[in-house]
mmCIF file of C-alpha atoms in Angstrom:
data_model
loop_
_atom_site.group_PDB
_atom_site.id
_atom_site.type_symbol
_atom_site.label_atom_id
_atom_site.label_comp_id
_atom_site.label_asym_id
_atom_site.label_seq_id
_atom_site.Cartn_x
_atom_site.Cartn_y
_atom_site.Cartn_z
ATOM 1 C CA UNK W 1 -0.074 0.432 -0.176
ATOM 2 C CA UNK W 2 3.040 2.271 0.437
ATOM 3 C CA UNK W 3 4.422 2.033 -2.257
ATOM 4 C CA UNK W 4 0.915 2.117 -4.274
ATOM 5 C CA UNK W 5 0.191 5.365 -2.441
ATOM 6 C CA UNK W 6 4.365 7.092 -3.474
ATOM 7 C CA UNK W 7 3.922 5.319 -7.251
ATOM 8 C CA UNK W 8 0.552 7.508 -7.342
ATOM 9 C CA UNK W 9 2.277 10.617 -6.350
ATOM 10 C CA UNK W 10 5.152 10.973 -8.182
ATOM 11 C CA UNK W 11 3.157 9.857 -11.416
ATOM 12 C CA UNK W 12 0.415 12.160 -10.483
ATOM 13 C CA UNK W 13 3.050 14.883 -10.210
ATOM 14 C CA UNK W 14 4.473 14.017 -13.232
ATOM 15 C CA UNK W 15 1.444 13.584 -15.160
ATOM 16 C CA UNK W 16 0.286 17.276 -13.582
ATOM 17 C CA UNK W 17 3.438 18.881 -15.371
ATOM 18 C CA UNK W 18 3.012 17.369 -18.608
ATOM 19 C CA UNK W 19 -0.318 18.756 -18.606
ATOM 20 C CA UNK W 20 0.368 21.989 -18.569
ATOM 21 C CA UNK W 21 3.934 22.669 -20.425
ATOM 22 C CA UNK W 22 1.484 21.148 -23.405
ATOM 23 C CA UNK W 23 -2.197 21.761 -23.137
ATOM 24 C CA UNK W 24 -2.312 22.864 -26.304
ATOM 25 C CA UNK W 25 -1.160 20.371 -28.108
ATOM 26 C CA UNK W 26 -3.194 17.889 -25.120
ATOM 27 C CA UNK W 27 -6.264 19.917 -26.555
ATOM 28 C CA UNK W 28 -5.917 19.950 -30.481
ATOM 29 C CA UNK W 29 -5.048 16.190 -29.982
ATOM 30 C CA UNK W 30 -8.333 15.561 -28.729
ATOM 31 C CA UNK W 31 -10.744 18.813 -31.055
ATOM 32 C CA UNK W 32 -10.688 21.520 -28.533
ATOM 33 C CA UNK W 33 -9.778 23.724 -31.538
ATOM 34 C CA UNK W 34 -12.570 24.097 -33.064
ATOM 35 C CA UNK W 35 -12.567 27.460 -33.017
ATOM 36 C CA UNK W 36 -11.092 30.054 -30.922
ATOM 37 C CA UNK W 37 -14.774 30.590 -28.264
ATOM 38 C CA UNK W 38 -14.491 26.259 -27.817
ATOM 39 C CA UNK W 39 -10.532 27.027 -27.417
ATOM 40 C CA UNK W 40 -10.325 29.328 -24.837
ATOM 41 C CA UNK W 41 -13.593 28.242 -22.959
ATOM 42 C CA UNK W 42 -11.086 24.086 -22.907
ATOM 43 C CA UNK W 43 -8.059 26.296 -22.118
ATOM 44 C CA UNK W 44 -8.959 27.566 -19.223
ATOM 45 C CA UNK W 45 -11.172 24.245 -17.515
ATOM 46 C CA UNK W 46 -7.781 22.249 -18.271
ATOM 47 C CA UNK W 47 -5.349 24.637 -16.327
ATOM 48 C CA UNK W 48 -7.567 24.066 -12.882
ATOM 49 C CA UNK W 49 -8.226 20.521 -13.770
ATOM 50 C CA UNK W 50 -4.819 19.264 -14.260
ATOM 51 C CA UNK W 51 -3.991 20.906 -11.070
ATOM 52 C CA UNK W 52 -6.953 18.951 -9.043
ATOM 53 C CA UNK W 53 -4.869 15.907 -11.081
ATOM 54 C CA UNK W 54 -2.818 15.250 -8.144
ATOM 55 C CA UNK W 55 -5.689 15.056 -5.706
ATOM 56 C CA UNK W 56 -8.277 12.896 -7.825
ATOM 57 C CA UNK W 57 -5.779 10.199 -8.409
ATOM 58 C CA UNK W 58 -5.059 10.053 -4.991
ATOM 59 C CA UNK W 59 -8.410 9.114 -3.943
ATOM 60 C CA UNK W 60 -9.449 6.528 -6.953
ATOM 61 C CA UNK W 61 -5.902 4.790 -5.975
ATOM 62 C CA UNK W 62 -7.369 4.433 -3.010
ATOM 63 C CA UNK W 63 -10.611 3.503 -2.882
ATOM 64 C CA UNK W 64 -10.653 -0.100 -4.227
ATOM 65 C CA UNK W 65 -7.586 -0.285 -0.637
ATOM 66 C CA UNK W 66 -10.051 0.859 1.210
ATOM 67 C CA UNK W 67 -12.298 -2.317 0.160
ATOM 68 C CA UNK W 68 -9.744 -4.394 0.460
ATOM 69 C CA UNK W 69 -9.480 -3.028 4.083
ATOM 70 C CA UNK W 70 -13.434 -4.179 4.163
ATOM 71 C CA UNK W 71 -14.748 -0.929 3.644
ATOM 72 C CA UNK W 72 -17.346 -0.812 1.414
ATOM 73 C CA UNK W 73 -19.326 1.327 3.100
ATOM 74 C CA UNK W 74 -16.039 4.181 3.314
ATOM 75 C CA UNK W 75 -15.156 4.060 -0.085
ATOM 76 C CA UNK W 76 -18.507 4.861 -1.427
ATOM 77 C CA UNK W 77 -19.186 7.415 0.488
ATOM 78 C CA UNK W 78 -16.197 9.138 -0.245
ATOM 79 C CA UNK W 79 -16.592 9.524 -3.437
ATOM 80 C CA UNK W 80 -19.773 9.998 -3.331
ATOM 81 C CA UNK W 81 -18.860 13.685 -1.574
ATOM 82 C CA UNK W 82 -16.621 14.503 -3.366
ATOM 83 C CA UNK W 83 -19.347 14.025 -6.256
ATOM 84 C CA UNK W 84 -21.715 15.919 -4.336
ATOM 85 C CA UNK W 85 -19.941 18.934 -3.157
ATOM 86 C CA UNK W 86 -19.029 18.896 -6.135
ATOM 87 C CA UNK W 87 -22.815 18.772 -7.777
ATOM 88 C CA UNK W 88 -23.622 21.537 -4.773
ATOM 89 C CA UNK W 89 -20.664 23.486 -5.787
ATOM 90 C CA UNK W 90 -21.500 23.575 -9.715
ATOM 91 C CA UNK W 91 -24.367 26.634 -9.633
ATOM 92 C CA UNK W 92 -22.715 28.755 -7.000
ATOM 93 C CA UNK W 93 -19.530 29.334 -9.052
ATOM 94 C CA UNK W 94 -20.880 28.759 -12.359
ATOM 95 C CA UNK W 95 -23.742 31.773 -11.464
ATOM 96 C CA UNK W 96 -23.556 33.226 -8.555
ATOM 97 C CA UNK W 97 -19.901 33.300 -8.596
ATOM 98 C CA UNK W 98 -20.328 34.211 -12.620
ATOM 99 C CA UNK W 99 -16.782 32.251 -12.719
ATOM 100 C CA UNK W 100 -17.869 30.399 -16.063
ATOM 101 C CA UNK W 101 -15.815 27.539 -16.676
ATOM 102 C CA UNK W 102 -13.592 28.546 -14.711
ATOM 103 C CA UNK W 103 -15.874 27.748 -11.854
ATOM 104 C CA UNK W 104 -17.344 23.883 -12.808
ATOM 105 C CA UNK W 105 -13.647 23.509 -13.116
ATOM 106 C CA UNK W 106 -13.054 24.454 -9.743
ATOM 107 C CA UNK W 107 -15.501 22.508 -8.119
ATOM 108 C CA UNK W 108 -14.873 19.702 -9.413
ATOM 109 C CA UNK W 109 -11.427 20.064 -7.820
ATOM 110 C CA UNK W 110 -12.766 20.647 -4.613
ATOM 111 C CA UNK W 111 -14.928 17.436 -5.123
ATOM 112 C CA UNK W 112 -11.653 15.469 -5.543
ATOM 113 C CA UNK W 113 -10.072 16.807 -2.988
ATOM 114 C CA UNK W 114 -12.823 16.397 -0.203
ATOM 115 C CA UNK W 115 -12.311 12.607 -1.344
ATOM 116 C CA UNK W 116 -8.440 12.686 -1.388
ATOM 117 C CA UNK W 117 -8.816 14.304 2.226
ATOM 118 C CA UNK W 118 -11.154 11.010 3.722
ATOM 119 C CA UNK W 119 -8.716 8.570 2.497
ATOM 120 C CA UNK W 120 -5.852 9.933 4.132
ATOM 121 C CA UNK W 121 -8.179 9.914 7.660
ATOM 122 C CA UNK W 122 -8.617 6.498 6.686
ATOM 123 C CA UNK W 123 -4.908 5.609 6.055
ATOM 124 C CA UNK W 124 -4.578 6.854 9.433
ATOM 125 C CA UNK W 125 -7.809 4.241 10.657
ATOM 126 C CA UNK W 126 -7.392 1.407 8.876
ATOM 127 C CA UNK W 127 -8.383 -1.941 9.866
ATOM 128 C CA UNK W 128 -5.499 -4.442 8.775
ATOM 129 C CA UNK W 129 -2.859 -2.360 8.982
ATOM 130 C CA UNK W 130 -0.787 0.424 10.422
ATOM 131 C CA UNK W 131 1.445 1.773 8.035
ATOM 132 C CA UNK W 132 4.456 3.359 9.326
ATOM 133 C CA UNK W 133 7.324 5.632 7.700
ATOM 134 C CA UNK W 134 9.235 2.752 6.386
ATOM 135 C CA UNK W 135 6.056 1.008 4.302
ATOM 136 C CA UNK W 136 6.839 3.850 2.294
ATOM 137 C CA UNK W 137 9.738 3.383 1.427
ATOM 138 C CA UNK W 138 10.234 2.162 -2.793
ATOM 139 C CA UNK W 139 10.841 -1.417 -3.297
ATOM 140 C CA UNK W 140 11.767 -3.054 -6.621
ATOM 141 C CA UNK W 141 9.714 -5.982 -6.130
ATOM 142 C CA UNK W 142 6.148 -4.777 -4.944
ATOM 143 C CA UNK W 143 6.352 -1.597 -7.627
ATOM 144 C CA UNK W 144 6.901 -4.681 -10.573
ATOM 145 C CA UNK W 145 4.256 -6.745 -9.792
ATOM 146 C CA UNK W 146 2.317 -3.491 -9.096
ATOM 147 C CA UNK W 147 2.771 -2.747 -12.691
ATOM 148 C CA UNK W 148 2.293 -6.139 -13.579
ATOM 149 C CA UNK W 149 -1.337 -5.924 -12.559
ATOM 150 C CA UNK W 150 -1.950 -2.480 -13.247
ATOM 151 C CA UNK W 151 -0.556 -2.874 -16.947
ATOM 152 C CA UNK W 152 -4.086 -4.258 -18.000
ATOM 153 C CA UNK W 153 -6.534 -2.148 -16.721
ATOM 154 C CA UNK W 154 -3.490 0.751 -17.938
ATOM 155 C CA UNK W 155 -3.688 -0.492 -21.522
ATOM 156 C CA UNK W 156 -7.320 -0.931 -21.722
ATOM 157 C CA UNK W 157 -8.190 2.554 -20.515
ATOM 158 C CA UNK W 158 -5.552 4.699 -22.830
ATOM 159 C CA UNK W 159 -6.632 2.376 -25.691
ATOM 160 C CA UNK W 160 -9.772 3.660 -24.824
ATOM 161 C CA UNK W 161 -8.378 7.432 -25.101
ATOM 162 C CA UNK W 162 -6.917 6.916 -28.120
ATOM 163 C CA UNK W 163 -10.268 5.988 -30.016
ATOM 164 C CA UNK W 164 -11.985 9.098 -27.830
ATOM 165 C CA UNK W 165 -9.030 11.379 -29.952
ATOM 166 C CA UNK W 166 -10.054 9.729 -32.728
ATOM 167 C CA UNK W 167 -12.866 10.499 -33.164
ATOM 168 C CA UNK W 168 -12.846 13.824 -31.874
ATOM 169 C CA UNK W 169 -10.418 15.178 -34.659
ATOM 170 C CA UNK W 170 -12.374 13.147 -37.065
ATOM 171 C CA UNK W 171 -15.301 15.324 -35.533
ATOM 172 C CA UNK W 172 -13.573 18.445 -36.092
ATOM 173 C CA UNK W 173 -12.022 17.194 -39.498
ATOM 174 C CA UNK W 174 -15.474 16.344 -41.720
ATOM 175 C CA UNK W 175 -17.350 19.241 -39.121
ATOM 176 C CA UNK W 176 -15.104 21.955 -40.599
ATOM 177 C CA UNK W 177 -16.453 20.122 -44.318
ATOM 178 C CA UNK W 178 -20.335 20.367 -43.999
ATOM 179 C CA UNK W 179 -22.195 22.750 -45.685
ATOM 180 C CA UNK W 180 -23.476 23.865 -42.007
ATOM 181 C CA UNK W 181 -20.682 22.393 -39.474
ATOM 182 C CA UNK W 182 -18.462 24.346 -41.511
ATOM 183 C CA UNK W 183 -19.834 28.133 -40.673
ATOM 184 C CA UNK W 184 -18.493 29.766 -37.455
ATOM 185 C CA UNK W 185 -21.805 29.907 -35.548
ATOM 186 C CA UNK W 186 -22.416 26.303 -36.413
ATOM 187 C CA UNK W 187 -19.052 25.100 -35.574
ATOM 188 C CA UNK W 188 -19.201 23.564 -32.309
ATOM 189 C CA UNK W 189 -22.558 21.743 -32.405
ATOM 190 C CA UNK W 190 -21.245 18.735 -33.796
ATOM 191 C CA UNK W 191 -18.450 18.538 -31.214
ATOM 192 C CA UNK W 192 -21.202 19.394 -28.102
ATOM 193 C CA UNK W 193 -23.426 16.869 -29.421
ATOM 194 C CA UNK W 194 -20.839 13.786 -29.180
ATOM 195 C CA UNK W 195 -19.219 15.299 -25.914
ATOM 196 C CA UNK W 196 -23.181 14.372 -24.688
ATOM 197 C CA UNK W 197 -23.774 11.277 -26.015
ATOM 198 C CA UNK W 198 -19.627 10.114 -25.339
ATOM 199 C CA UNK W 199 -20.790 11.535 -21.160
ATOM 200 C CA UNK W 200 -24.602 8.886 -21.238
ATOM 201 C CA UNK W 201 -22.024 6.226 -22.554
ATOM 202 C CA UNK W 202 -19.643 6.548 -19.469
ATOM 203 C CA UNK W 203 -22.780 6.989 -17.600
ATOM 204 C CA UNK W 204 -23.651 3.170 -18.761
ATOM 205 C CA UNK W 205 -20.418 1.779 -18.751
ATOM 206 C CA UNK W 206 -19.954 3.036 -15.349
ATOM 207 C CA UNK W 207 -23.090 0.821 -14.707
ATOM 208 C CA UNK W 208 -21.620 -2.579 -16.230
ATOM 209 C CA UNK W 209 -18.162 -1.353 -14.333
ATOM 210 C CA UNK W 210 -19.707 -1.201 -11.756
ATOM 211 C CA UNK W 211 -21.577 -4.873 -11.596
ATOM 212 C CA UNK W 212 -18.949 -6.502 -13.270
ATOM 213 C CA UNK W 213 -16.363 -5.572 -10.494
ATOM 214 C CA UNK W 214 -18.420 -6.653 -7.630
ATOM 215 C CA UNK W 215 -18.176 -9.962 -9.328
ATOM 216 C CA UNK W 216 -13.833 -10.068 -9.556
ATOM 217 C CA UNK W 217 -13.884 -10.780 -5.398
ATOM 218 C CA UNK W 218 -16.237 -13.646 -5.961
ATOM 219 C CA UNK W 219 -14.504 -15.001 -8.783
ATOM 220 C CA UNK W 220 -11.048 -14.977 -7.531
ATOM 221 C CA UNK W 221 -12.377 -16.757 -4.223
ATOM 222 C CA UNK W 222 -14.901 -19.570 -6.615
ATOM 223 C CA UNK W 223 -11.501 -19.762 -8.133
ATOM 224 C CA UNK W 224 -9.554 -20.336 -5.800
ATOM 225 C CA UNK W 225 -11.630 -23.101 -4.086
ATOM 226 C CA UNK W 226 -12.627 -25.270 -7.225
ATOM 227 C CA UNK W 227 -15.861 -23.804 -7.271
ATOM 228 C CA UNK W 228 -16.041 -23.835 -11.380
ATOM 229 C CA UNK W 229 -19.890 -24.506 -11.490
ATOM 230 C CA UNK W 230 -19.886 -20.928 -9.236
ATOM 231 C CA UNK W 231 -18.321 -18.834 -11.567
ATOM 232 C CA UNK W 232 -19.737 -20.354 -14.187
ATOM 233 C CA UNK W 233 -23.318 -19.356 -12.856
ATOM 234 C CA UNK W 234 -22.016 -16.374 -11.578
ATOM 235 C CA UNK W 235 -20.918 -15.099 -15.490
ATOM 236 C CA UNK W 236 -24.626 -16.754 -16.561
ATOM 237 C CA UNK W 237 -26.558 -14.058 -14.289
ATOM 238 C CA UNK W 238 -23.717 -11.003 -15.260
ATOM 239 C CA UNK W 239 -24.399 -11.668 -18.729
ATOM 240 C CA UNK W 240 -27.903 -11.760 -18.435
ATOM 241 C CA UNK W 241 -27.585 -8.113 -16.600
ATOM 242 C CA UNK W 242 -24.945 -6.705 -18.678
ATOM 243 C CA UNK W 243 -27.352 -7.845 -21.113
ATOM 244 C CA UNK W 244 -30.971 -6.259 -19.757
ATOM 245 C CA UNK W 245 -28.492 -2.906 -18.412
ATOM 246 C CA UNK W 246 -28.184 -2.057 -22.360
ATOM 247 C CA UNK W 247 -31.906 -3.237 -23.163
ATOM 248 C CA UNK W 248 -33.247 -0.360 -20.439
ATOM 249 C CA UNK W 249 -30.362 2.311 -22.361
ATOM 250 C CA UNK W 250 -31.062 1.821 -26.005
ATOM 251 C CA UNK W 251 -34.808 2.005 -24.868
ATOM 252 C CA UNK W 252 -34.204 5.243 -23.204
ATOM 253 C CA UNK W 253 -31.970 6.268 -26.354
ATOM 254 C CA UNK W 254 -34.315 5.464 -28.630
ATOM 255 C CA UNK W 255 -37.929 7.132 -26.497
ATOM 256 C CA UNK W 256 -36.268 9.498 -24.949
ATOM 257 C CA UNK W 257 -33.356 11.036 -27.009
ATOM 258 C CA UNK W 258 -34.685 15.071 -26.310
ATOM 259 C CA UNK W 259 -35.198 14.394 -22.943
ATOM 260 C CA UNK W 260 -31.719 13.063 -22.845
ATOM 261 C CA UNK W 261 -30.339 16.187 -24.620
ATOM 262 C CA UNK W 262 -32.186 18.338 -22.706
ATOM 263 C CA UNK W 263 -30.785 17.510 -19.216
ATOM 264 C CA UNK W 264 -27.417 17.971 -19.832
ATOM 265 C CA UNK W 265 -28.079 20.739 -20.689
ATOM 266 C CA UNK W 266 -28.101 21.629 -24.397
ATOM 267 C CA UNK W 267 -30.778 23.915 -25.523
ATOM 268 C CA UNK W 268 -29.769 25.316 -28.298
ATOM 269 C CA UNK W 269 -31.881 27.982 -30.824
ATOM 270 C CA UNK W 270 -30.628 26.303 -34.068
ATOM 271 C CA UNK W 271 -32.350 23.419 -35.255
ATOM 272 C CA UNK W 272 -29.469 21.789 -36.173
ATOM 273 C CA UNK W 273 -28.304 21.328 -32.541
ATOM 274 C CA UNK W 274 -31.236 19.569 -32.310
ATOM 275 C CA UNK W 275 -31.426 17.780 -35.299
ATOM 276 C CA UNK W 276 -27.954 15.711 -35.354
ATOM 277 C CA UNK W 277 -27.899 15.349 -31.512
ATOM 278 C CA UNK W 278 -31.602 13.019 -32.708
ATOM 279 C CA UNK W 279 -29.114 11.691 -34.998
ATOM 280 C CA UNK W 280 -25.753 11.214 -32.872
ATOM 281 C CA UNK W 281 -27.633 9.515 -29.967
ATOM 282 C CA UNK W 282 -29.461 7.163 -32.181
ATOM 283 C CA UNK W 283 -26.958 6.000 -34.550
ATOM 284 C CA UNK W 284 -24.401 5.530 -32.178
ATOM 285 C CA UNK W 285 -25.878 4.036 -29.211
ATOM 286 C CA UNK W 286 -27.929 1.430 -31.309
ATOM 287 C CA UNK W 287 -25.501 -1.062 -30.303
ATOM 288 C CA UNK W 288 -25.303 0.141 -26.788
ATOM 289 C CA UNK W 289 -26.439 -3.834 -25.863
ATOM 290 C CA UNK W 290 -22.944 -5.575 -27.517
ATOM 291 C CA UNK W 291 -21.471 -2.613 -25.324
ATOM 292 C CA UNK W 292 -22.654 -3.704 -22.339
ATOM 293 C CA UNK W 293 -22.156 -7.305 -23.287
ATOM 294 C CA UNK W 294 -17.899 -7.012 -23.943
ATOM 295 C CA UNK W 295 -17.102 -4.446 -21.052
ATOM 296 C CA UNK W 296 -18.446 -7.329 -19.065
ATOM 297 C CA UNK W 297 -16.701 -9.618 -20.277
ATOM 298 C CA UNK W 298 -13.720 -7.269 -20.644
ATOM 299 C CA UNK W 299 -13.760 -7.034 -16.594
ATOM 300 C CA UNK W 300 -14.734 -11.126 -15.984
ATOM 301 C CA UNK W 301 -11.732 -12.703 -17.897
ATOM 302 C CA UNK W 302 -9.549 -10.291 -15.990
ATOM 303 C CA UNK W 303 -10.758 -11.508 -13.087
ATOM 304 C CA UNK W 304 -10.462 -15.028 -14.216
ATOM 305 C CA UNK W 305 -6.669 -14.480 -14.719
ATOM 306 C CA UNK W 306 -6.857 -14.135 -17.987
ATOM 307 C CA UNK W 307 -4.909 -11.158 -17.970
ATOM 308 C CA UNK W 308 -3.885 -11.734 -22.030
ATOM 309 C CA UNK W 309 -7.450 -11.619 -23.565
ATOM 310 C CA UNK W 310 -8.931 -9.287 -21.545
ATOM 311 C CA UNK W 311 -5.834 -6.686 -22.665
ATOM 312 C CA UNK W 312 -5.837 -8.020 -26.078
ATOM 313 C CA UNK W 313 -10.032 -7.282 -27.162
ATOM 314 C CA UNK W 314 -10.027 -4.786 -25.047
ATOM 315 C CA UNK W 315 -7.667 -3.038 -27.793
ATOM 316 C CA UNK W 316 -8.991 -5.278 -30.374
ATOM 317 C CA UNK W 317 -11.920 -3.091 -29.521
ATOM 318 C CA UNK W 318 -10.818 0.594 -28.910
ATOM 319 C CA UNK W 319 -7.197 0.482 -30.818
ATOM 320 C CA UNK W 320 -7.967 -1.357 -34.398
ATOM 321 C CA UNK W 321 -11.898 -0.881 -34.320
ATOM 322 C CA UNK W 322 -12.333 1.939 -32.535
ATOM 323 C CA UNK W 323 -9.640 3.612 -34.543
ATOM 324 C CA UNK W 324 -9.589 2.436 -37.806
ATOM 325 C CA UNK W 325 -13.756 2.634 -38.375
ATOM 326 C CA UNK W 326 -13.649 6.354 -36.863
ATOM 327 C CA UNK W 327 -10.622 7.280 -39.718
ATOM 328 C CA UNK W 328 -12.014 5.148 -42.440
ATOM 329 C CA UNK W 329 -15.863 5.469 -42.738
ATOM 330 C CA UNK W 330 -15.615 9.710 -42.381
ATOM 331 C CA UNK W 331 -13.237 8.942 -45.879
ATOM 332 C CA UNK W 332 -16.548 7.865 -47.660
ATOM 333 C CA UNK W 333 -19.483 8.911 -45.316
ATOM 334 C CA UNK W 334 -18.211 12.044 -44.107
ATOM 335 C CA UNK W 335 -19.213 12.868 -40.574
ATOM 336 C CA UNK W 336 -22.015 10.330 -40.087
ATOM 337 C CA UNK W 337 -19.326 7.809 -41.191
ATOM 338 C CA UNK W 338 -17.989 8.825 -37.705
ATOM 339 C CA UNK W 339 -21.016 7.837 -36.271
ATOM 340 C CA UNK W 340 -21.123 4.611 -37.548
ATOM 341 C CA UNK W 341 -17.891 3.661 -36.476
ATOM 342 C CA UNK W 342 -19.396 3.006 -32.605
ATOM 343 C CA UNK W 343 -22.132 0.515 -33.742
ATOM 344 C CA UNK W 344 -19.675 -1.236 -36.525
ATOM 345 C CA UNK W 345 -16.572 -1.405 -33.464
ATOM 346 C CA UNK W 346 -19.525 -3.302 -31.047
ATOM 347 C CA UNK W 347 -20.441 -5.611 -33.692
ATOM 348 C CA UNK W 348 -17.128 -6.818 -34.584
ATOM 349 C CA UNK W 349 -16.217 -6.825 -30.657
ATOM 350 C CA UNK W 350 -19.097 -9.122 -29.928
ATOM 351 C CA UNK W 351 -18.481 -11.737 -32.605
ATOM 352 C CA UNK W 352 -14.550 -12.083 -30.964
ATOM 353 C CA UNK W 353 -17.060 -12.281 -27.341
ATOM 354 C CA UNK W 354 -19.153 -14.446 -28.456
ATOM 355 C CA UNK W 355 -15.677 -16.687 -28.847
ATOM 356 C CA UNK W 356 -14.235 -16.271 -26.104
ATOM 357 C CA UNK W 357 -17.504 -16.518 -23.414
ATOM 358 C CA UNK W 358 -18.375 -20.169 -25.390
ATOM 359 C CA UNK W 359 -14.234 -21.122 -24.861
ATOM 360 C CA UNK W 360 -14.848 -19.563 -20.923
ATOM 361 C CA UNK W 361 -17.631 -21.889 -19.721
ATOM 362 C CA UNK W 362 -16.436 -24.992 -21.937
ATOM 363 C CA UNK W 363 -13.079 -24.526 -19.651
ATOM 364 C CA UNK W 364 -15.628 -23.920 -16.727
ATOM 365 C CA UNK W 365 -16.956 -26.996 -17.206
ATOM 366 C CA UNK W 366 -13.325 -29.242 -17.300
ATOM 367 C CA UNK W 367 -13.508 -30.955 -13.938
ATOM 368 C CA UNK W 368 -16.616 -29.994 -12.568
ATOM 369 C CA UNK W 369 -18.155 -33.445 -11.252
ATOM 370 C CA UNK W 370 -22.201 -34.118 -12.606
ATOM 371 C CA UNK W 371 -23.302 -33.895 -9.272
ATOM 372 C CA UNK W 372 -21.974 -30.608 -9.044
#
């Protein structure tokens, strides 16, 4: 735990410095240079968010440690405390103090600081261990183990970032070529709309990840005890539950699209905004059921110790399909090609996922007594 904390603090400080030094280049990579107004708002928000990176990373890294110490309720409460504080401060800073984009960023960072402070308090009151100064001295062997165990999640996340960067850049490029969105007054619409769609998608995937992550300790315990039948039963229930989450999400997307746009504050006097938002939600998320099942399979395979399969499946989805189709389809379909890249990527990934699901069931049936 001591080594993990030092590694997180050190890496977060390095990241903060890199973010501040290469702010303009990073914003350009993710499509923040659509026009001068967008770029100005992006820089303002990015600067304060970059300052909060150490607090965010510290709070997030301590969360699984707190859960492992037998306090999942405290872990949840510390995360919710930061989120609730952020929600409360947002309207105060943005509208009352008139801080605009800076207010939104500062409110987010203060929420992250609150979560980090609660994590520090918990470290000083842990149940199973009492950390001392010597525990925070870096140990090469421990650092290597932490690195190897975390590389799977890192590669999965960084590949997702690459896919998002490709999508945003294609939106900026082909939006500028569109007859409507090539005009200065409408140039920000495609980026804003796809940003909202991605936010909704992230909410659904967060639910999926939470359900799958909850299975990890159960899978580990029963695999270690040789109870493969229990693991197989859990796998079935997880896949069904994740598919139901996807179906419910698809139902909401198809029937309540305008309401979703309104929730994210996307009111716009232009009909172009509404028309593009309707198209983006319905095309981009039409295969969200498959996306939910794919993500559940990624995490379950990792829980079973199949880190290589999990990593490769995730990288194929995000790098090969996600980045590949985001770059390729706009050549033939323009701006719509960016939207079609998501469902096509999820559909092709699901074909591979089905193969892995079948192989996993076959493995879990081996060595299991008939009456078990």
